[in-house]
PDB file of C-alpha atoms in Angstrom:
ATOM      1  CA  MET A   1       7.949  13.764  31.023  1.00  0.00           C
ATOM      2  CA  THR A   2       7.041  12.027  27.797  1.00  0.00           C
ATOM      3  CA  ASN A   3       9.134   9.254  26.331  1.00  0.00           C
ATOM      4  CA  LYS A   4       8.064   9.953  22.748  1.00  0.00           C
ATOM      5  CA  GLN A   5       7.682  13.013  20.553  1.00  0.00           C
ATOM      6  CA  SER A   6       5.278  13.411  17.690  1.00  0.00           C
ATOM      7  CA  ALA A   7       4.408  16.140  15.240  1.00  0.00           C
ATOM      8  CA  THR A   8       2.000  16.464  12.321  1.00  0.00           C
ATOM      9  CA  VAL A   9       2.808  18.311   9.110  1.00  0.00           C
ATOM     10  CA  ILE A  10      -0.122  19.321   6.926  1.00  0.00           C
ATOM     11  CA  VAL A  11       0.735  19.176   3.219  1.00  0.00           C
ATOM     12  CA  ASN A  12      -1.314  21.827   1.422  1.00  0.00           C
ATOM     13  CA  GLY A  13       0.605  23.690  -1.295  1.00  0.00           C
ATOM     14  CA  GLY A  14       3.661  23.367   0.953  1.00  0.00           C
ATOM     15  CA  TYR A  15       4.425  22.113   4.456  1.00  0.00           C
ATOM     16  CA  SER A  16       2.788  23.485   7.581  1.00  0.00           C
ATOM     17  CA  PRO A  17       4.693  23.794   9.782  1.00  0.00           C
ATOM     18  CA  ALA A  18       7.767  23.933   7.554  1.00  0.00           C
ATOM     19  CA  GLU A  19      10.014  23.517  10.598  1.00  0.00           C
ATOM     20  CA  VAL A  20       9.553  20.833  13.233  1.00  0.00           C
ATOM     21  CA  VAL A  21      11.647  21.090  16.413  1.00  0.00           C
ATOM     22  CA  LEU A  22      12.482  17.906  18.319  1.00  0.00           C
ATOM     23  CA  THR A  23      14.640  17.063  21.330  1.00  0.00           C
ATOM     24  CA  GLN A  24      17.739  14.962  20.846  1.00  0.00           C
ATOM     25  CA  GLY A  25      17.627  11.418  22.239  1.00  0.00           C
ATOM     26  CA  VAL A  26      13.823  11.214  22.586  1.00  0.00           C
ATOM     27  CA  PRO A  27      12.132   8.835  20.083  1.00  0.00           C
ATOM     28  CA  ALA A  28      10.123  10.790  17.554  1.00  0.00           C
ATOM     29  CA  GLU A  29       7.493  10.297  14.875  1.00  0.00           C
ATOM     30  CA  LEU A  30       6.524  12.721  12.135  1.00  0.00           C
ATOM     31  CA  THR A  31       3.114  12.393  10.490  1.00  0.00           C
ATOM     32  CA  PHE A  32       2.440  13.906   7.063  1.00  0.00           C
ATOM     33  CA  LYS A  33      -1.157  14.490   5.920  1.00  0.00           C
ATOM     34  CA  ARG A  34      -1.779  15.736   2.382  1.00  0.00           C
ATOM     35  CA  ILE A  35      -5.075  17.634   2.032  1.00  0.00           C
ATOM     36  CA  ASN A  36      -4.532  19.170  -1.412  1.00  0.00           C
ATOM     37  CA  ASP A  37      -4.049  17.217  -4.656  1.00  0.00           C
ATOM     38  CA  ALA A  38      -1.904  19.852  -6.368  1.00  0.00           C
ATOM     39  CA  GLY A  39       1.457  19.138  -7.888  1.00  0.00           C
ATOM     40  CA  CYS A  40       4.410  17.149  -6.693  1.00  0.00           C
ATOM     41  CA  LEU A  41       3.500  17.068  -3.003  1.00  0.00           C
ATOM     42  CA  ASP A  42       2.238  13.472  -3.326  1.00  0.00           C
ATOM     43  CA  GLN A  43       5.646  12.329  -2.109  1.00  0.00           C
ATOM     44  CA  VAL A  44       7.965  13.400   0.702  1.00  0.00           C
ATOM     45  CA  HIS A  45      11.535  12.315   1.220  1.00  0.00           C
ATOM     46  CA  SER A  46      14.644  13.064   3.239  1.00  0.00           C
ATOM     47  CA  GLU A  47      18.031  11.584   2.494  1.00  0.00           C
ATOM     48  CA  SER A  48      19.476  12.789   5.811  1.00  0.00           C
ATOM     49  CA  LEU A  49      16.578  11.277   7.823  1.00  0.00           C
ATOM     50  CA  ASN A  50      16.415   8.177   5.651  1.00  0.00           C
ATOM     51  CA  PHE A  51      12.757   8.169   4.606  1.00  0.00           C
ATOM     52  CA  SER A  52      10.696   8.350   1.452  1.00  0.00           C
ATOM     53  CA  GLU A  53       6.897   8.156   1.546  1.00  0.00           C
ATOM     54  CA  ASP A  54       4.073   8.412  -0.916  1.00  0.00           C
ATOM     55  CA  LEU A  55       1.333  10.651   0.446  1.00  0.00           C
ATOM     56  CA  PRO A  56      -2.131   9.558  -0.668  1.00  0.00           C
ATOM     57  CA  LEU A  57      -4.703  12.352  -0.480  1.00  0.00           C
ATOM     58  CA  ASN A  58      -6.318  12.691   2.999  1.00  0.00           C
ATOM     59  CA  GLU A  59      -4.342   9.798   4.477  1.00  0.00           C
ATOM     60  CA  ALA A  60      -1.803  10.207   7.259  1.00  0.00           C
ATOM     61  CA  ARG A  61       1.636   8.703   6.781  1.00  0.00           C
ATOM     62  CA  THR A  62       3.953   8.438   9.775  1.00  0.00           C
ATOM     63  CA  VAL A  63       7.739   8.105   9.697  1.00  0.00           C
ATOM     64  CA  THR A  64      10.124   7.488  12.567  1.00  0.00           C
ATOM     65  CA  ILE A  65      12.734  10.205  13.049  1.00  0.00           C
ATOM     66  CA  ASP A  66      16.213   9.379  14.316  1.00  0.00           C
ATOM     67  CA  THR A  67      16.965  11.920  17.052  1.00  0.00           C
ATOM     68  CA  SER A  68      20.368  10.550  18.048  1.00  0.00           C
ATOM     69  CA  LYS A  69      22.178  13.507  16.427  1.00  0.00           C
ATOM     70  CA  ALA A  70      21.466  17.193  16.850  1.00  0.00           C
ATOM     71  CA  GLY A  71      21.196  19.367  13.761  1.00  0.00           C
ATOM     72  CA  GLU A  72      18.942  20.504  10.938  1.00  0.00           C
ATOM     73  CA  PHE A  73      17.646  17.838   8.550  1.00  0.00           C
ATOM     74  CA  PRO A  74      15.786  18.867   5.396  1.00  0.00           C
ATOM     75  CA  PHE A  75      12.858  17.102   3.769  1.00  0.00           C
ATOM     76  CA  SER A  76      11.204  17.884   0.455  1.00  0.00           C
ATOM     77  CA  CYS A  77       8.610  16.893  -2.101  1.00  0.00           C
ATOM     78  CA  GLY A  78       9.346  14.361  -4.840  1.00  0.00           C
ATOM     79  CA  MET A  79      10.563  17.050  -7.247  1.00  0.00           C
ATOM     80  CA  ASP A  80      12.532  19.020  -4.621  1.00  0.00           C
ATOM     81  CA  MET A  81      10.416  22.128  -5.128  1.00  0.00           C
ATOM     82  CA  PHE A  82       8.928  22.425  -1.623  1.00  0.00           C
ATOM     83  CA  PHE A  83      11.060  22.123   1.479  1.00  0.00           C
ATOM     84  CA  GLY A  84      10.776  21.699   5.210  1.00  0.00           C
ATOM     85  CA  LYS A  85      13.152  20.695   7.951  1.00  0.00           C
ATOM     86  CA  VAL A  86      13.430  18.872  11.212  1.00  0.00           C
ATOM     87  CA  VAL A  87      15.551  20.605  13.842  1.00  0.00           C
ATOM     88  CA  VAL A  88      16.921  18.323  16.586  1.00  0.00           C
ATOM     89  CA  HIS A  89      18.060  20.246  19.651  1.00  0.00           C
ATOM     90  CA  PRO A  90      20.487  18.799  22.229  1.00  0.00           C
TER      91      PRO A  90
END
């Protein structure tokens, strides 16, 4: 059994995958990698997960995800036009 979870979200005209499923209570990291220079996807933020990151083109940016609470936690681009979510299962 692993003691850490990680997932990568490719940012290319949206988020892929747009939904990341994690297990509650297991430390987690989410890595965003932007491979397309279009539009407002040069930033990602989530008020409920307490992160905001600039996403330079072709550079990975990793954020730590708090998995202490189960639920669905949205994230979006800087202009709130593109959305994804983290789902934490008990």
